[in-house]
XYZ file of C-alpha atoms in Angstrom:
757
model
C 42.326 46.255 -67.520
C 40.590 49.126 -69.310
C 42.064 48.401 -72.757
C 41.725 44.641 -72.354
C 38.028 44.909 -71.455
C 37.290 47.233 -74.357
C 39.086 44.997 -76.837
C 37.301 41.904 -75.565
C 33.871 43.538 -75.803
C 34.455 45.025 -79.273
C 36.247 42.065 -80.826
C 34.406 40.610 -83.799
C 31.182 41.069 -85.695
C 28.862 39.049 -87.904
C 28.503 39.414 -91.626
C 25.202 41.275 -92.019
C 23.711 41.761 -95.504
C 24.006 45.403 -96.574
C 21.718 47.543 -98.728
C 23.003 49.402 -101.780
C 23.218 53.229 -101.607
C 20.479 53.457 -104.242
C 18.111 51.347 -102.153
C 18.948 53.313 -99.021
C 18.233 56.535 -100.863
C 14.795 55.233 -101.844
C 13.982 54.682 -98.178
C 14.491 58.382 -97.397
C 11.881 61.045 -97.918
C 12.901 63.413 -100.734
C 11.837 66.437 -98.680
C 10.943 67.423 -95.153
C 12.334 65.913 -91.966
C 14.354 62.722 -92.418
C 11.785 59.950 -92.094
C 11.802 56.196 -92.503
C 9.128 53.608 -91.704
C 9.617 49.886 -92.278
C 7.245 46.957 -91.991
C 3.555 46.896 -92.821
C 1.988 45.343 -89.710
C 1.215 48.129 -87.240
C 0.948 47.140 -83.570
C 0.953 49.437 -80.578
C 3.349 47.652 -78.232
C 6.500 47.753 -80.368
C 9.938 47.698 -78.771
C 13.007 49.000 -80.588
C 14.228 45.418 -80.882
C 11.006 44.225 -82.544
C 12.831 43.733 -85.821
C 11.053 44.309 -89.106
C 11.896 40.793 -90.320
C 8.626 39.896 -88.564
C 6.829 42.464 -90.694
C 6.110 44.762 -87.750
C 5.902 48.441 -88.587
C 8.704 50.416 -86.994
C 9.250 54.178 -87.170
C 12.939 55.035 -87.446
C 14.006 57.189 -84.478
C 17.741 56.415 -84.689
C 18.689 60.090 -85.076
C 17.946 60.466 -81.372
C 21.463 59.099 -80.736
C 23.136 61.818 -82.781
C 20.821 64.485 -81.418
C 21.655 63.484 -77.856
C 25.401 63.450 -78.484
C 25.503 66.793 -80.292
C 23.048 68.802 -78.191
C 23.785 67.608 -74.652
C 26.984 69.086 -73.281
C 26.800 67.164 -70.008
C 23.299 66.343 -68.686
C 19.804 66.817 -70.129
C 16.310 66.115 -68.868
C 13.316 65.190 -71.039
C 9.871 65.393 -69.398
C 6.997 64.058 -71.505
C 3.728 62.204 -70.883
C 3.731 58.415 -70.804
C 3.789 56.570 -74.120
C 5.580 59.398 -75.932
C 8.627 57.288 -76.825
C 10.936 57.930 -73.861
C 11.723 54.311 -72.977
C 11.865 53.348 -76.672
C 14.532 55.985 -77.325
C 16.459 55.161 -74.148
C 16.658 51.513 -75.274
C 17.820 52.653 -78.704
C 20.588 54.838 -77.256
C 21.655 52.029 -74.926
C 21.992 49.562 -77.811
C 23.852 52.100 -79.940
C 26.395 53.469 -77.457
C 26.916 50.616 -74.975
C 30.077 48.514 -75.241
C 28.482 45.626 -73.328
C 26.727 42.848 -75.300
C 23.318 43.855 -73.779
C 22.057 40.334 -74.400
C 19.095 40.821 -72.044
C 17.796 43.603 -74.328
C 18.054 41.520 -77.508
C 15.821 38.569 -76.677
C 13.233 39.703 -79.241
C 15.772 39.565 -82.074
C 15.972 36.097 -83.571
C 19.317 34.453 -84.288
C 18.032 33.947 -87.820
C 18.935 37.541 -88.730
C 22.657 36.778 -88.438
C 25.044 34.032 -89.530
C 25.363 31.500 -86.726
C 28.893 30.689 -87.813
C 31.868 32.917 -88.587
C 35.179 32.272 -90.284
C 38.309 32.641 -88.185
C 41.741 31.727 -89.563
C 40.069 29.786 -92.334
C 38.192 27.588 -89.875
C 34.439 27.505 -89.293
C 33.806 28.452 -85.676
C 30.659 29.094 -83.710
C 30.048 32.728 -82.764
C 30.383 33.743 -79.142
C 27.522 35.420 -77.284
C 29.265 38.798 -77.542
C 29.731 38.354 -81.298
C 26.082 37.395 -81.766
C 24.904 40.396 -79.768
C 27.064 42.758 -81.778
C 25.803 41.270 -85.036
C 22.181 41.661 -83.910
C 22.754 45.276 -82.962
C 24.421 45.989 -86.302
C 21.406 44.386 -87.933
C 19.026 46.647 -85.984
C 20.828 49.770 -87.241
C 21.705 48.423 -90.713
C 19.351 50.646 -92.764
C 18.789 53.326 -90.151
C 18.637 57.018 -90.898
C 21.572 57.456 -88.543
C 23.874 55.106 -90.447
C 22.790 56.192 -93.918
C 22.943 59.941 -93.229
C 26.098 60.049 -91.105
C 28.175 56.861 -91.446
C 31.159 58.585 -89.856
C 29.201 59.298 -86.659
C 28.014 55.702 -86.684
C 31.507 54.259 -86.968
C 32.902 56.654 -84.359
C 30.345 56.001 -81.620
C 28.714 52.602 -82.203
C 29.320 50.343 -79.161
C 32.186 52.489 -77.895
C 31.154 53.569 -74.386
C 30.159 52.134 -71.041
C 26.509 53.002 -70.420
C 24.827 52.863 -67.016
C 21.137 52.353 -67.763
C 19.153 52.853 -64.548
C 15.364 52.659 -64.325
C 13.779 54.055 -61.150
C 10.315 52.679 -61.936
C 10.472 50.370 -58.889
C 11.766 53.056 -56.516
C 8.659 53.244 -54.344
C 7.240 51.557 -51.278
C 4.566 51.558 -48.599
C 7.142 52.520 -45.975
C 10.391 54.433 -45.981
C 12.245 51.173 -45.397
C 10.710 49.516 -48.465
C 11.403 52.671 -50.467
C 15.107 52.500 -49.554
C 15.292 48.774 -50.316
C 13.633 49.185 -53.730
C 15.794 52.181 -54.625
C 18.890 50.199 -53.650
C 17.579 47.372 -55.814
C 17.491 49.638 -58.884
C 21.207 50.369 -58.456
C 22.182 46.846 -57.383
C 20.723 45.343 -60.574
C 22.939 47.584 -62.719
C 25.973 46.931 -60.515
C 25.476 43.172 -60.737
C 25.330 43.354 -64.531
C 28.660 45.163 -64.768
C 30.344 42.939 -62.182
C 29.295 39.795 -64.042
C 30.696 41.173 -67.295
C 33.936 42.125 -65.565
C 34.325 38.804 -63.743
C 33.685 36.853 -66.943
C 36.597 38.662 -68.577
C 39.065 37.771 -65.799
C 41.507 34.916 -66.202
C 43.007 32.770 -63.499
C 46.064 35.038 -63.450
C 44.101 38.118 -62.388
C 42.306 38.840 -59.117
C 39.315 41.196 -58.864
C 40.235 44.853 -58.534
C 39.706 46.802 -55.332
C 36.707 48.666 -56.788
C 34.978 45.412 -57.705
C 35.502 43.952 -54.252
C 34.109 47.109 -52.649
C 31.059 47.092 -54.918
C 30.396 43.432 -54.069
C 30.330 44.344 -50.391
C 27.701 47.033 -51.000
C 25.513 44.567 -52.899
C 25.828 42.081 -50.032
C 24.888 44.789 -47.543
C 21.817 45.645 -49.654
C 20.728 41.992 -49.737
C 20.791 41.899 -45.925
C 18.554 44.969 -45.503
C 15.418 44.323 -43.462
C 13.936 47.318 -41.670
C 11.459 46.798 -38.851
C 10.782 50.520 -38.466
C 11.386 53.666 -40.499
C 13.573 55.040 -37.706
C 16.101 52.292 -38.490
C 15.825 52.982 -42.232
C 16.864 56.626 -41.847
C 20.217 55.433 -40.552
C 20.912 53.790 -43.924
C 20.223 56.899 -46.001
C 23.879 57.131 -47.103
C 23.940 53.544 -48.370
C 22.405 54.467 -51.730
C 24.808 57.338 -52.327
C 27.797 55.185 -51.370
C 26.631 52.311 -53.560
C 26.402 54.550 -56.618
C 29.784 56.120 -55.871
C 31.286 52.632 -55.719
C 29.557 51.593 -58.969
C 30.719 54.777 -60.679
C 34.350 54.342 -59.583
C 34.392 50.673 -60.600
C 33.002 51.220 -64.113
C 35.259 54.224 -64.745
C 38.392 52.422 -63.566
C 37.782 49.323 -65.668
C 35.908 50.630 -68.721
C 36.304 54.420 -68.826
C 34.034 57.433 -68.404
C 30.438 56.442 -68.944
C 27.084 57.624 -70.279
C 24.355 57.675 -67.617
C 20.737 57.063 -68.653
C 18.137 57.414 -65.871
C 14.598 56.467 -66.899
C 11.494 57.434 -64.850
C 13.560 59.611 -62.526
C 10.384 61.238 -61.164
C 8.800 58.014 -59.840
C 10.557 58.264 -56.439
C 9.338 61.854 -55.970
C 5.760 60.935 -56.892
C 5.889 57.968 -54.532
C 7.160 60.149 -51.685
C 4.534 62.821 -52.365
C 1.614 60.375 -52.342
C 2.895 58.228 -49.488
C 0.997 58.149 -46.222
C 4.135 58.885 -44.214
C 4.943 61.482 -41.604
C 6.801 64.614 -42.684
C 10.059 63.399 -41.128
C 10.061 60.243 -43.266
C 9.204 62.210 -46.411
C 12.005 64.671 -45.771
C 14.394 61.768 -45.175
C 13.404 60.175 -48.504
C 13.844 63.494 -50.276
C 17.272 63.813 -48.700
C 18.218 60.400 -50.095
C 17.172 61.450 -53.600
C 19.007 64.751 -53.209
C 22.277 62.993 -52.340
C 21.845 60.449 -55.135
C 21.220 63.055 -57.842
C 24.037 65.211 -56.546
C 26.376 62.222 -56.729
C 25.167 61.332 -60.203
C 25.313 64.720 -61.867
C 27.052 67.438 -59.855
C 30.171 65.953 -58.346
C 30.635 63.086 -60.806
C 34.053 63.268 -62.484
C 33.427 59.947 -64.244
C 30.360 61.143 -66.158
C 30.707 61.669 -69.904
C 27.085 62.544 -70.669
C 23.762 61.975 -68.931
C 20.041 61.931 -69.675
C 17.060 61.811 -67.326
C 13.572 61.034 -68.584
C 10.239 61.167 -66.807
C 6.810 62.753 -66.904
C 7.061 65.608 -64.413
C 9.674 68.325 -64.150
C 10.686 68.186 -60.501
C 12.367 71.427 -59.286
C 15.693 69.784 -58.508
C 17.491 73.061 -57.791
C 14.924 73.899 -55.101
C 15.540 70.466 -53.645
C 19.161 71.485 -53.212
C 20.513 68.592 -55.272
C 23.038 70.807 -57.005
C 21.591 69.647 -60.319
C 21.551 73.146 -61.774
C 23.631 72.249 -64.823
C 20.869 70.221 -66.486
C 19.739 71.130 -69.994
C 15.944 71.187 -70.023
C 14.179 69.743 -73.080
C 10.576 70.702 -72.503
C 7.205 69.840 -73.869
C 6.177 73.231 -72.469
C 7.716 76.278 -74.206
C 8.542 78.774 -71.462
C 9.112 81.899 -73.518
C 6.448 83.684 -75.534
C 8.769 83.816 -78.543
C 9.067 80.022 -78.418
C 5.398 79.784 -79.305
C 4.614 82.808 -81.414
C 7.655 82.949 -83.677
C 10.204 80.168 -83.181
C 8.026 77.079 -83.013
C 8.299 74.888 -86.057
C 5.576 72.730 -87.421
C 6.225 69.052 -86.818
C 6.158 68.644 -90.593
C 8.974 71.180 -91.133
C 12.402 69.790 -92.014
C 15.463 69.586 -89.817
C 19.032 68.658 -90.611
C 19.083 65.275 -88.905
C 21.267 66.373 -86.013
C 21.452 68.588 -82.957
C 18.598 69.479 -80.647
C 15.962 69.221 -83.386
C 16.944 65.604 -84.062
C 16.672 64.835 -80.355
C 13.284 66.467 -79.784
C 11.721 65.266 -83.055
C 12.509 61.694 -81.991
C 9.710 61.820 -79.415
C 6.046 61.464 -80.401
C 5.238 61.010 -84.112
C 5.263 63.765 -86.688
C 2.750 64.019 -89.532
C 5.021 62.475 -92.145
C 5.691 59.443 -89.977
C 1.960 58.889 -89.536
C 1.416 59.174 -93.289
C 4.178 56.663 -93.966
C 2.639 54.250 -91.457
C -0.611 54.466 -93.417
C 1.293 53.923 -96.669
C 2.895 50.790 -95.211
C -0.479 49.512 -93.983
C -1.993 50.132 -97.416
C 0.223 47.359 -98.806
C -2.106 44.831 -97.187
C -5.239 47.013 -97.083
C -5.412 49.073 -100.336
C -8.523 50.997 -99.240
C -6.329 52.868 -96.735
C -4.495 54.469 -99.646
C -7.766 55.299 -101.419
C -9.235 57.090 -98.419
C -6.017 58.291 -96.795
C -7.090 61.977 -96.414
C -10.229 60.912 -94.541
C -8.208 58.662 -92.229
C -5.566 61.328 -91.585
C -8.301 63.812 -90.656
C -9.636 61.391 -88.038
C -6.161 60.718 -86.650
C -5.478 64.431 -86.395
C -8.757 65.116 -84.628
C -8.248 62.321 -82.105
C -4.493 62.115 -81.452
C -2.737 65.334 -82.530
C -1.905 68.515 -80.634
C 1.305 68.091 -78.585
C 4.453 70.175 -78.255
C 8.076 69.335 -77.600
C 10.894 71.848 -77.805
C 10.293 73.905 -80.949
C 7.933 71.405 -82.540
C 4.151 71.399 -82.449
C 1.538 69.244 -84.120
C 2.937 66.011 -82.679
C 0.902 62.789 -82.500
C 0.530 60.314 -79.643
C 2.522 57.238 -80.836
C 0.668 54.650 -78.768
C -2.754 55.891 -79.829
C -1.885 56.296 -83.514
C -0.425 52.774 -83.635
C -3.415 51.343 -81.752
C -5.831 53.118 -84.091
C -4.127 51.869 -87.267
C -3.920 48.353 -85.815
C -7.652 48.432 -84.986
C -8.495 49.885 -88.401
C -6.540 47.151 -90.202
C -8.183 44.432 -88.106
C -11.611 45.854 -88.948
C -10.813 46.082 -92.663
C -9.572 42.508 -92.583
C -12.879 41.260 -91.185
C -15.321 43.280 -93.321
C -15.907 43.752 -97.067
C -13.815 46.480 -98.656
C -15.573 49.893 -98.434
C -16.992 51.189 -101.711
C -17.548 54.795 -100.715
C -16.042 57.530 -98.596
C -19.110 57.321 -96.359
C -18.493 53.642 -95.619
C -14.824 54.261 -94.930
C -15.659 57.191 -92.665
C -17.942 54.952 -90.604
C -15.227 52.281 -90.292
C -12.645 54.915 -89.382
C -14.856 56.456 -86.731
C -15.535 53.044 -85.205
C -11.777 52.427 -84.912
C -11.128 55.764 -83.174
C -11.270 55.571 -79.395
C -9.340 56.590 -76.301
C -6.434 54.110 -76.350
C -3.920 56.127 -74.343
C -5.918 56.299 -71.116
C -6.050 52.497 -70.912
C -2.247 52.392 -70.461
C -2.476 53.848 -66.949
C -3.217 57.002 -65.041
C -1.356 59.307 -62.730
C -2.300 58.998 -59.077
C -1.449 62.660 -58.594
C -4.452 63.840 -60.622
C -6.847 61.374 -59.010
C -5.639 62.512 -55.581
C -6.404 66.128 -56.500
C -9.885 65.216 -57.749
C -10.757 63.308 -54.601
C -9.478 66.068 -52.335
C -10.812 69.141 -54.142
C -13.952 68.024 -55.956
C -15.665 71.378 -56.109
C -12.660 73.258 -57.467
C -11.910 70.520 -59.971
C -15.515 70.459 -61.247
C -15.328 74.203 -61.874
C -12.029 73.875 -63.747
C -13.127 70.833 -65.770
C -16.346 72.572 -66.876
C -14.303 75.482 -68.240
C -11.885 73.230 -70.100
C -14.630 71.020 -71.559
C -16.718 73.997 -72.651
C -13.651 75.651 -74.186
C -12.875 72.523 -76.226
C -16.486 72.018 -77.308
C -16.863 75.614 -78.476
C -13.494 75.604 -80.221
C -14.323 72.373 -82.081
C -17.853 73.442 -82.990
C -17.722 76.217 -85.625
C -21.517 76.577 -85.615
C -21.618 77.300 -81.896
C -18.601 79.603 -81.956
C -20.595 82.493 -83.346
C -22.777 82.708 -80.252
C -20.155 81.680 -77.687
C -16.442 82.405 -77.642
C -13.873 80.065 -76.094
C -12.792 81.223 -72.653
C -9.025 80.593 -72.456
C -7.795 78.929 -69.284
C -4.649 80.824 -68.245
C -1.429 79.110 -67.202
C 0.741 80.996 -64.740
C 3.174 78.230 -63.666
C 5.302 75.700 -65.530
C 6.924 73.891 -62.606
C 5.388 71.130 -60.559
C 5.999 71.359 -56.827
C 6.263 67.843 -55.428
C 8.810 68.670 -52.757
C 6.703 70.911 -50.512
C 3.575 69.845 -48.675
C 0.796 72.416 -48.767
C -1.770 69.718 -48.225
C -4.605 71.995 -47.104
C -4.516 74.388 -50.048
C -5.834 73.986 -53.568
C -3.764 75.511 -56.372
C -5.385 75.802 -59.788
C -2.071 76.759 -61.459
C -0.470 73.741 -59.828
C -3.211 71.405 -61.068
C -3.025 72.873 -64.588
C 0.726 72.326 -64.640
C 0.230 68.775 -63.400
C -2.266 68.070 -66.199
C 0.000 69.720 -68.757
C 2.967 67.486 -67.960
C 0.767 64.393 -67.765
C -0.529 65.025 -71.314
C -4.071 65.942 -70.283
C -3.593 69.493 -71.579
C -1.497 71.302 -74.184
C -0.599 74.903 -74.981
C -2.920 76.897 -77.233
C -0.886 80.078 -76.991
C 1.797 81.486 -74.755
C -0.447 82.127 -71.758
C -3.253 79.564 -71.900
C -3.877 75.825 -72.023
C -6.539 73.630 -73.595
C -7.540 70.014 -74.180
C -5.317 68.809 -77.063
C -7.569 66.399 -78.952
C -10.697 64.260 -78.905
C -9.015 61.320 -77.208
C -8.018 63.424 -74.212
C -11.450 65.085 -74.301
C -12.867 61.626 -73.561
C -10.482 61.376 -70.609
C -11.693 64.714 -69.259
C -15.294 63.522 -69.531
C -14.412 60.656 -67.217
C -12.485 62.906 -64.822
C -15.354 65.388 -64.698
C -17.914 62.626 -64.117
C -15.719 61.119 -61.418
C -15.499 64.441 -59.614
C -19.251 64.991 -59.863
C -20.640 61.512 -59.217
C -17.820 59.428 -57.808
C -15.828 56.814 -59.714
C -18.348 53.958 -59.534
C -21.323 55.901 -60.896
C -19.140 57.643 -63.464
C -18.051 54.281 -64.875
C -21.677 53.073 -64.921
C -22.884 56.208 -66.698
C -20.290 55.789 -69.439
C -21.663 52.294 -70.115
C -25.341 53.265 -70.392
C -26.775 52.980 -73.871
C -27.223 56.152 -75.848
C -30.344 58.056 -74.892
C -30.957 56.007 -71.722
C -31.974 58.990 -69.611
C -33.819 60.708 -72.454
C -35.873 57.554 -73.019
C -37.041 57.508 -69.414
C -37.946 61.189 -69.515
C -39.986 60.663 -72.688
C -41.835 57.858 -70.888
C -42.586 60.023 -67.864
C -40.161 58.311 -65.480
C -37.593 59.971 -63.198
C -36.139 56.794 -61.696
C -32.769 57.063 -63.439
C -32.683 60.826 -62.888
C -33.151 60.266 -59.144
C -30.445 57.595 -59.129
C -28.013 59.990 -60.763
C -28.983 62.757 -58.361
C -28.479 60.664 -55.260
C -25.141 59.362 -56.525
C -23.969 62.843 -57.424
C -24.580 64.524 -54.098
C -23.481 61.355 -52.369
C -19.858 62.390 -52.987
C -20.361 65.741 -51.283
C -19.231 66.522 -47.787
C -20.610 68.922 -45.191
C -24.229 68.178 -46.101
C -25.400 69.994 -43.014
C -24.379 73.311 -44.561
C -25.829 72.719 -48.044
C -28.844 74.606 -49.299
C -31.160 74.083 -52.250
C -28.813 75.878 -54.636
C -25.881 73.630 -53.692
C -27.806 70.466 -54.518
C -29.233 72.119 -57.632
C -25.784 73.049 -58.916
C -24.491 69.581 -58.267
C -27.366 67.863 -60.065
C -26.887 70.316 -62.935
C -23.249 69.262 -63.160
C -24.364 65.630 -63.121
C -26.733 66.202 -66.034
C -23.989 67.892 -68.036
C -21.637 65.003 -67.252
C -24.025 62.251 -68.363
C -25.115 64.259 -71.404
C -21.513 64.122 -72.603
C -21.738 60.325 -72.400
C -24.806 60.459 -74.653
C -27.457 59.675 -72.057
C -29.473 62.715 -73.192
C -28.740 62.246 -76.904
C -31.508 61.032 -79.189
C -30.596 57.533 -80.452
C -31.166 58.600 -84.040
C -28.328 61.112 -83.734
C -25.131 59.746 -85.295
C -22.804 61.310 -82.759
C -22.920 62.567 -79.214
C -22.723 66.332 -79.014
C -22.946 68.672 -76.077
C -25.038 70.942 -78.317
C -27.841 68.393 -77.940
C -28.310 69.750 -74.421
C -28.915 73.466 -73.956
C -29.013 74.504 -70.286
C -31.144 77.628 -69.967
C -30.942 78.304 -66.272
C -28.989 76.737 -63.442
C -28.068 77.682 -59.917
C -30.673 80.420 -59.440
C -32.652 78.939 -56.602
C -34.365 81.094 -54.058
C -35.010 84.192 -56.224
C -38.472 83.398 -57.572
C -37.318 81.811 -60.824
C -36.924 78.181 -61.878
C -33.933 76.332 -60.502
C -32.901 74.501 -63.663
C -34.221 74.324 -67.207
C -32.810 72.784 -70.375
C -33.838 72.097 -73.948
C -33.225 68.706 -75.553
C -33.984 66.930 -78.801
C -37.665 66.091 -78.971
C -39.223 62.707 -79.543
C -39.277 63.576 -83.270
C -35.468 64.026 -83.204
C -35.700 67.781 -83.714
C -33.437 70.058 -81.637
C -34.792 72.226 -78.814
C -38.269 70.675 -78.981
C -38.281 69.008 -75.547
C -37.923 71.184 -72.464
C -37.227 69.996 -68.918
C -37.814 72.157 -65.838
C -36.504 71.012 -62.466
C -37.497 72.572 -59.145
C -35.527 71.585 -56.031
C -36.909 71.431 -52.496
C -34.602 70.972 -49.543
C -35.173 68.073 -47.123
C -33.808 69.076 -43.732
C -31.667 66.529 -41.952
C -34.201 65.946 -39.170
C -36.872 65.038 -41.818
C -34.702 62.574 -43.820
C -36.797 59.560 -42.785
C -40.236 61.171 -43.233
C -41.332 59.748 -46.608
C -44.767 61.437 -46.503
C -43.080 64.781 -45.977
C -40.883 64.072 -49.002
C -43.965 63.391 -51.143
C -45.684 66.597 -50.000
C -42.527 68.615 -50.633
C -42.156 67.225 -54.163
C -45.850 67.891 -54.927
C -45.410 71.472 -53.717
C -42.543 71.953 -56.170
C -44.635 70.646 -59.054
C -47.429 73.119 -58.219
C -44.875 75.943 -58.025
C -43.663 75.240 -61.576
C -47.214 75.442 -62.890
C -48.412 78.439 -60.856
C -45.346 80.579 -61.588
C -45.321 79.802 -65.324
C -41.758 78.544 -65.402
C -42.563 77.077 -68.826
C -41.976 80.567 -70.233
C -38.268 79.664 -70.323
C -38.949 76.918 -72.861
C -39.249 79.045 -75.983
C -39.863 76.966 -79.087
C -40.531 73.721 -77.208
C -43.525 71.549 -78.127
C -42.890 68.919 -75.434
C -42.180 69.494 -71.794
C -41.495 67.735 -68.527
C -41.925 69.339 -65.096
C -39.784 67.674 -62.419
C -39.895 68.434 -58.721
C -37.057 66.965 -56.713
C -37.146 66.920 -52.921
C -33.494 66.425 -52.046
C -31.304 66.310 -48.980
C -28.461 64.479 -47.302
C -28.299 61.190 -49.251
C -32.052 61.183 -49.925
C -34.171 62.213 -52.902
C -37.816 61.942 -53.961
C -38.945 63.025 -57.438
C -42.296 63.512 -59.111
C -43.017 64.695 -62.637
C -45.630 65.558 -65.265
C -45.353 65.470 -69.067
C -47.036 68.003 -71.394
C -47.406 68.520 -75.126
C -48.776 71.274 -77.360
C -49.525 71.520 -81.070
C -47.665 74.786 -81.705
C -45.722 77.395 -79.758
C -48.932 79.456 -79.453
C -51.124 76.551 -78.321
C -51.863 75.671 -74.687
C -50.131 72.773 -72.987
C -52.059 69.583 -72.222
C -50.876 66.744 -69.967
C -49.874 63.349 -71.425
C -48.667 60.090 -69.898
C -45.890 59.547 -72.442
C -44.299 61.317 -75.395
C -43.572 58.095 -77.317
C -45.614 55.070 -78.304
C -44.625 51.467 -77.727
C -42.981 51.193 -81.157
C -40.862 54.291 -80.492
C -39.767 52.895 -77.143
C -38.538 49.744 -78.893
C -36.494 51.885 -81.292
C -34.608 53.319 -78.338
C -33.645 49.863 -77.176
């Protein structure tokens, strides 16, 4: 049956137009890493089978097949953030190696790319489905780097092996029973595909083999699963292991040793970790995954090669799965020499094979991004004219990732989304006539695309559970990025590296009552929220992810609802109100910020003061304290002078902002906090007296001495307590730094107020 099945699946092929060697050579870069980009229309959501006959831009990653075959002895694991090309490359390897037609993966490829008819024995006959699928797959790889650089490898391995392609993305559930059913479903779908192919090849003279009959029984048993309680589900924990063993034996007996591709292998572990189950159920689910992985990779005599992909590196050996023979392909270099001496630039060349070919197939490298711009310039010539300016923006927003020995990698989803947005903008506006105009268009196209594709519940769970610790960590990371990216400010402040002391993510133990900063840093590193700056520290990789951290920080400080609202306020919204002598928005932000706190009964003035200070820094990063005439939001627009020093005879919080004349450090704000005890929360007159007392304290103790160089000032007294706040304020102005202050009702006239709006 083995030989008959292989012959039937590999029978005939369509006549696909070929390119001459000279034309193929022109498609290759004359130097650097092998690179090819086809199509001029850049869109973000491109599948490998989105053929370039539609004009869609496609970056050639076909060398991933050769890299996988040459560098993986038995099993490898690739852990990278979402949208880094994992599923794209898995689809590509499936369509290259698999002997099955894979018709369900070719629905995006039109029949127009092949001849609908083929000649057989001099007669015109219609092509079979298998023949059409083979012809489409040959068409997909026709001009690929893989075929042009190593035709012998192509001929030797193209469509020669059985491939089990298993996605565990649906392996999750609200209960242990649903988890088991969904995990079984992931395997049953693959088993059904192979059984249908096998049964279609049988003739009336042959009966199904024993392995096929056994596998059918397991599928039927899965379809009858219906757990009323998790206690019943635990009894079926061996079903998944037995089903895979049956699938493995069937495929090997009828088609030969197979390649195993497991996509999103970490989803079950994340689901178990976040599930609201008891420990017994979680341990049972972990045991199921342990047995499955052990069956797949340790004791599997039918396995030719295997690859797991996911986001997080689960410590499988600690789980006891026996999966200690896995080759790790990491985004995170673990040895100091990997970073300081052996790391290559992503623009450095490689041979087109081996581990470098495998790792360079994820993310984009610089040359691929440049070629995408060159392709886009065919329809938008101004891209070619101002290419250096555009590349600088792309690098600032989307660069900064590692994989293996390569650094300087770009986020594929974000780069494609940016170029698509840029082309749409250029198509709707007059062509730019200066670098300044193009820079404005480029900046308007740059935004945080990646975060809109989803989030990881693990990070959100950490934020909600450990707000205080996360706020402290986020402030350090944001400040480090802002100082590092601001050369002017670097002279007075040096970046404070955030150390990394762990590179494994523990999702198999449950220390639910303890916060681990190294664990959270590792989590963020794998998820793509951080990258390595040097061998022992981490940092925010680029401006896109910086925007993500702004949201995370604001969420931790103010709660998700107010954080989202603050991001949507117009630029200078809070500054406008302060100029006009109003503290309404300031009070709203304050009440929302300490509204996410717990244990209010134990909080003192300094606790509320620190939290409001964090709130002001969060909203300032959204531009709420930026003068509207400023072209860009910068944290340097807000200079906190003092914070968190309540109770020692000095002002609680002071900061310098841009003045009403749009000059830096001209407008000073002093905030004094007064604690409202819980038993006085409903006494509004007491709140008013307390706020008035704070205002007098600012004046009598000359707290304005902190505002050196300021010509405008606002004194704010905030009576604050458990979910209650009352603010009062007074504006002042002076003619020079040596002149006395005099009170005013507003710092702007009616015309200036309109300019804000």
